[in-house]
PDB file of C-alpha atoms and ligand atoms in Angstrom:
ATOM      1  CA  MET A  24      56.665 -84.154 208.643  1.00 76.00           C
ATOM      2  CA  ALA A  25      56.156 -87.139 210.819  1.00 93.00           C
ATOM      3  CA  ILE A  26      58.386 -89.771 212.461  1.00 96.00           C
ATOM      4  CA  ARG A  27      57.811 -93.265 210.548  1.00 97.00           C
ATOM      5  CA  ASN A  28      58.078 -96.706 212.275  1.00 97.00           C
ATOM      6  CA  ILE A  29      61.355 -98.475 211.752  1.00 98.00           C
ATOM      7  CA  VAL A  30      61.260-101.911 210.260  1.00 98.00           C
ATOM      8  CA  LYS A  31      63.249-104.185 212.400  1.00 98.00           C
ATOM      9  CA  MET A  32      65.709-107.397 211.160  1.00 97.00           C
ATOM     10  CA  GLY A  33      63.634-110.333 210.544  1.00 97.00           C
ATOM     11  CA  ASP A  34      61.023-108.662 208.470  1.00 98.00           C
ATOM     12  CA  GLU A  35      61.275-109.928 205.102  1.00 98.00           C
ATOM     13  CA  LEU A  36      61.031-106.320 203.824  1.00 98.00           C
ATOM     14  CA  LEU A  37      64.297-105.328 204.669  1.00 98.00           C
ATOM     15  CA  ARG A  38      65.754-108.351 202.551  1.00 98.00           C
ATOM     16  CA  GLN A  39      64.175-107.294 199.348  1.00 98.00           C
ATOM     17  CA  LYS A  40      65.749-105.402 196.533  1.00 98.00           C
ATOM     18  CA  SER A  41      64.296-101.473 196.276  1.00 98.00           C
ATOM     19  CA  ARG A  42      63.126 -99.935 193.089  1.00 98.00           C
ATOM     20  CA  GLU A  43      64.446 -97.139 191.187  1.00 98.00           C
ATOM     21  CA  VAL A  44      62.992 -93.888 191.921  1.00 98.00           C
ATOM     22  CA  THR A  45      61.199 -92.612 188.909  1.00 98.00           C
ATOM     23  CA  GLU A  46      59.014 -89.605 190.085  1.00 98.00           C
ATOM     24  CA  PHE A  47      60.370 -86.622 191.956  1.00 98.00           C
ATOM     25  CA  ASN A  48      57.460 -85.111 193.043  1.00 98.00           C
ATOM     26  CA  ASP A  49      56.186 -84.084 196.661  1.00 97.00           C
ATOM     27  CA  SER A  50      55.669 -87.705 197.808  1.00 97.00           C
ATOM     28  CA  LEU A  51      59.457 -88.205 197.314  1.00 98.00           C
ATOM     29  CA  CYS A  52      60.053 -84.921 199.300  1.00 98.00           C
ATOM     30  CA  GLN A  53      57.629 -85.605 202.087  1.00 98.00           C
ATOM     31  CA  LEU A  54      59.168 -89.390 202.677  1.00 98.00           C
ATOM     32  CA  LEU A  55      62.703 -87.897 202.409  1.00 98.00           C
ATOM     33  CA  ASP A  56      61.752 -85.170 205.242  1.00 98.00           C
ATOM     34  CA  ASP A  57      60.015 -88.117 207.394  1.00 98.00           C
ATOM     35  CA  MET A  58      63.106 -90.200 206.853  1.00 98.00           C
ATOM     36  CA  TYR A  59      65.167 -87.887 207.934  1.00 98.00           C
ATOM     37  CA  GLU A  60      63.283 -86.677 211.343  1.00 98.00           C
ATOM     38  CA  THR A  61      62.965 -90.652 212.018  1.00 98.00           C
ATOM     39  CA  MET A  62      66.554 -90.995 211.811  1.00 98.00           C
ATOM     40  CA  VAL A  63      67.359 -87.721 214.266  1.00 97.00           C
ATOM     41  CA  LYS A  64      64.764 -88.937 216.571  1.00 97.00           C
ATOM     42  CA  ASN A  65      65.999 -92.153 216.877  1.00 96.00           C
ATOM     43  CA  ASP A  66      69.913 -90.528 216.772  1.00 96.00           C
ATOM     44  CA  GLY A  67      71.150 -92.485 213.742  1.00 97.00           C
ATOM     45  CA  VAL A  68      73.524 -91.211 211.091  1.00 98.00           C
ATOM     46  CA  GLY A  69      71.998 -92.826 208.094  1.00 98.00           C
ATOM     47  CA  ILE A  70      68.591 -94.314 207.287  1.00 98.00           C
ATOM     48  CA  ALA A  71      67.305 -96.093 204.027  1.00 98.00           C
ATOM     49  CA  ALA A  72      63.702 -95.977 202.659  1.00 98.00           C
ATOM     50  CA  PRO A  73      63.126 -99.831 203.037  1.00 98.00           C
ATOM     51  CA  GLN A  74      63.558 -98.920 207.162  1.00 98.00           C
ATOM     52  CA  VAL A  75      60.482 -96.824 207.261  1.00 98.00           C
ATOM     53  CA  GLY A  76      58.669 -99.769 204.891  1.00 98.00           C
ATOM     54  CA  ILE A  77      59.172 -98.125 201.389  1.00 98.00           C
ATOM     55  CA  LEU A  78      61.236-100.005 198.949  1.00 98.00           C
ATOM     56  CA  LYS A  79      62.558 -97.531 197.078  1.00 98.00           C
ATOM     57  CA  ARG A  80      66.323 -96.711 196.412  1.00 98.00           C
ATOM     58  CA  ALA A  81      66.829 -93.548 198.402  1.00 98.00           C
ATOM     59  CA  CYS A  82      68.837 -93.076 201.642  1.00 98.00           C
ATOM     60  CA  ILE A  83      70.188 -90.196 204.095  1.00 98.00           C
ATOM     61  CA  VAL A  84      73.244 -89.877 205.541  1.00 98.00           C
ATOM     62  CA  CYS A  85      74.437 -87.363 208.403  1.00 98.00           C
ATOM     63  CA  VAL A  86      77.242 -88.552 210.341  1.00 97.00           C
ATOM     64  CA  ASP A  87      78.375 -85.162 211.976  1.00 96.00           C
ATOM     65  CA  GLY A  88      74.653 -83.415 212.407  1.00 94.00           C
ATOM     66  CA  LYS A  89      74.949 -80.709 209.849  1.00 96.00           C
ATOM     67  CA  THR A  90      75.943 -82.126 206.467  1.00 97.00           C
ATOM     68  CA  VAL A  91      72.804 -84.338 205.045  1.00 98.00           C
ATOM     69  CA  TYR A  92      73.362 -86.081 202.101  1.00 98.00           C
ATOM     70  CA  GLU A  93      70.314 -87.330 200.412  1.00 98.00           C
ATOM     71  CA  LEU A  94      70.955 -90.355 198.059  1.00 98.00           C
ATOM     72  CA  ILE A  95      68.219 -91.084 195.264  1.00 98.00           C
ATOM     73  CA  ASN A  96      69.231 -94.025 192.824  1.00 98.00           C
ATOM     74  CA  PRO A  97      72.682 -94.154 194.509  1.00 98.00           C
ATOM     75  CA  VAL A  98      75.390 -96.025 192.004  1.00 98.00           C
ATOM     76  CA  ILE A  99      79.046 -96.464 193.410  1.00 98.00           C
ATOM     77  CA  VAL A 100      81.432 -95.150 190.374  1.00 98.00           C
ATOM     78  CA  LYS A 101      84.528 -96.195 192.567  1.00 98.00           C
ATOM     79  CA  ALA A 102      85.557 -97.702 195.759  1.00 98.00           C
ATOM     80  CA  SER A 103      88.549 -97.639 197.068  1.00 98.00           C
ATOM     81  CA  GLY A 104      90.937 -98.486 200.227  1.00 98.00           C
ATOM     82  CA  SER A 105      89.512-100.314 203.154  1.00 98.00           C
ATOM     83  CA  GLN A 106      88.711 -99.607 206.792  1.00 98.00           C
ATOM     84  CA  ILE A 107      87.019-101.853 209.859  1.00 97.00           C
ATOM     85  CA  GLY A 108      85.029-100.104 212.292  1.00 95.00           C
ATOM     86  CA  LYS A 109      82.156-100.522 214.718  1.00 95.00           C
ATOM     87  CA  GLU A 110      78.659-100.319 213.291  1.00 96.00           C
ATOM     88  CA  GLY A 111      74.849-100.555 214.311  1.00 97.00           C
ATOM     89  CA  CYS A 112      71.466-100.132 212.731  1.00 98.00           C
ATOM     90  CA  LEU A 113      68.290 -98.519 213.453  1.00 98.00           C
ATOM     91  CA  SER A 114      66.744-101.644 212.044  1.00 98.00           C
ATOM     92  CA  VAL A 115      68.849-103.814 214.294  1.00 98.00           C
ATOM     93  CA  PRO A 116      68.824-102.897 217.799  1.00 96.00           C
ATOM     94  CA  GLY A 117      71.175-104.028 220.608  1.00 94.00           C
ATOM     95  CA  ILE A 118      73.784-105.218 218.061  1.00 94.00           C
ATOM     96  CA  GLY A 119      76.913-103.703 217.063  1.00 94.00           C
ATOM     97  CA  GLY A 120      80.189-105.070 215.338  1.00 95.00           C
ATOM     98  CA  GLU A 121      82.877-104.880 213.161  1.00 96.00           C
ATOM     99  CA  VAL A 122      82.516-104.506 209.196  1.00 97.00           C
ATOM    100  CA  GLU A 123      84.618-103.743 206.781  1.00 97.00           C
ATOM    101  CA  ARG A 124      84.129-100.834 204.107  1.00 98.00           C
ATOM    102  CA  PRO A 125      85.812 -99.002 201.672  1.00 98.00           C
ATOM    103  CA  LYS A 126      87.836 -96.110 202.900  1.00 98.00           C
ATOM    104  CA  LYS A 127      87.015 -94.038 199.794  1.00 98.00           C
ATOM    105  CA  LEU A 128      83.715 -93.819 197.458  1.00 98.00           C
ATOM    106  CA  VAL A 129      82.939 -91.708 194.605  1.00 98.00           C
ATOM    107  CA  VAL A 130      79.110 -92.070 194.307  1.00 98.00           C
ATOM    108  CA  ASP A 131      76.717 -90.601 191.630  1.00 98.00           C
ATOM    109  CA  CYS A 132      72.925 -90.038 192.737  1.00 98.00           C
ATOM    110  CA  LYS A 133      69.844 -87.940 192.168  1.00 98.00           C
ATOM    111  CA  ASN A 134      69.173 -85.159 195.077  1.00 98.00           C
ATOM    112  CA  ARG A 135      65.346 -84.770 195.637  1.00 98.00           C
ATOM    113  CA  TYR A 136      65.014 -82.589 192.849  1.00 97.00           C
ATOM    114  CA  GLY A 137      66.077 -85.139 190.027  1.00 98.00           C
ATOM    115  CA  GLN A 138      69.494 -83.709 189.345  1.00 98.00           C
ATOM    116  CA  ALA A 139      72.273 -85.553 189.139  1.00 98.00           C
ATOM    117  CA  VAL A 140      75.297 -85.423 191.753  1.00 98.00           C
ATOM    118  CA  ARG A 141      78.123 -86.853 192.426  1.00 98.00           C
ATOM    119  CA  TYR A 142      79.910 -87.308 196.104  1.00 98.00           C
ATOM    120  CA  LYS A 143      83.087 -88.130 196.978  1.00 98.00           C
ATOM    121  CA  VAL A 144      83.618 -89.190 200.569  1.00 98.00           C
ATOM    122  CA  SER A 145      85.669 -90.924 203.218  1.00 98.00           C
ATOM    123  CA  ASP A 146      86.450 -92.297 206.347  1.00 98.00           C
ATOM    124  CA  PHE A 147      82.811 -92.412 208.449  1.00 98.00           C
ATOM    125  CA  THR A 148      80.833 -90.872 206.080  1.00 98.00           C
ATOM    126  CA  ALA A 149      81.850 -93.402 203.324  1.00 98.00           C
ATOM    127  CA  VAL A 150      80.907 -96.110 206.264  1.00 98.00           C
ATOM    128  CA  ALA A 151      77.533 -94.534 206.484  1.00 98.00           C
ATOM    129  CA  PHE A 152      77.076 -94.217 202.447  1.00 98.00           C
ATOM    130  CA  SER A 153      77.796 -97.849 201.769  1.00 98.00           C
ATOM    131  CA  HIS A 154      75.818 -99.606 205.064  1.00 98.00           C
ATOM    132  CA  GLU A 155      72.793 -97.350 203.794  1.00 98.00           C
ATOM    133  CA  MET A 156      73.360 -98.025 200.270  1.00 98.00           C
ATOM    134  CA  ASP A 157      73.696-101.860 200.931  1.00 98.00           C
ATOM    135  CA  HIS A 158      69.848-101.376 202.636  1.00 98.00           C
ATOM    136  CA  LEU A 159      68.676-100.511 198.915  1.00 98.00           C
ATOM    137  CA  ASP A 160      69.857-103.893 198.166  1.00 98.00           C
ATOM    138  CA  GLY A 161      68.703-106.259 201.018  1.00 98.00           C
ATOM    139  CA  ILE A 162      71.878-106.500 202.922  1.00 98.00           C
ATOM    140  CA  LEU A 163      72.366-105.973 206.543  1.00 98.00           C
ATOM    141  CA  PHE A 164      75.734-105.089 208.379  1.00 98.00           C
ATOM    142  CA  VAL A 165      75.305-108.012 210.490  1.00 97.00           C
ATOM    143  CA  ASP A 166      75.781-109.671 206.963  1.00 97.00           C
ATOM    144  CA  LYS A 167      78.880-108.261 206.919  1.00 96.00           C
ATOM    145  CA  MET A 168      80.165-108.577 210.366  1.00 95.00           C
ATOM    146  CA  ILE A 169      83.520-109.755 211.255  1.00 93.00           C
ATOM    147  CA  ASP A 170      83.292-109.524 215.190  1.00 75.00           C
ATOM    148  CA  ARG A 171      80.392-109.064 217.159  1.00 68.00           C
ATOM    149  CA  GLU A 172      81.138-106.894 220.148  1.00 59.00           C
TER     150      GLU A 172
HETATM  151 CO1   CO B 228      71.158 -99.592 208.739  1.00 85.79          CO
END
């Protein structure tokens, strides 16, 4: 595994739409392992492939230091409720602010082996899912920020 450089806001790459993952192979596993290591090293609770310079629809969420969600080609099946909470981003150092997100999400995606998985998440995990999935469409939390702290 290796720690990769994090692309920072201002780089146009973060504003591009990522492509679907079509090959579930060793290089995808390597990417996910590197993303995880990079996230942990930087004390993040989530990371998306474009943040390490790879425009693929893959992201990782781990908000409790234990449960690791790997989301490949994630699609929101259902979003309900709303919540407002403070967010930050490894690509936007030094800025935090309040963002409104769904309270609950149902997400269909693939795991690293290409198997279909459905996750039902709520509260802060839903925030992290929403935030990371936004990265795959070139959206940053600052675009949705209500109130900068
Ligand atoms: Co982010």
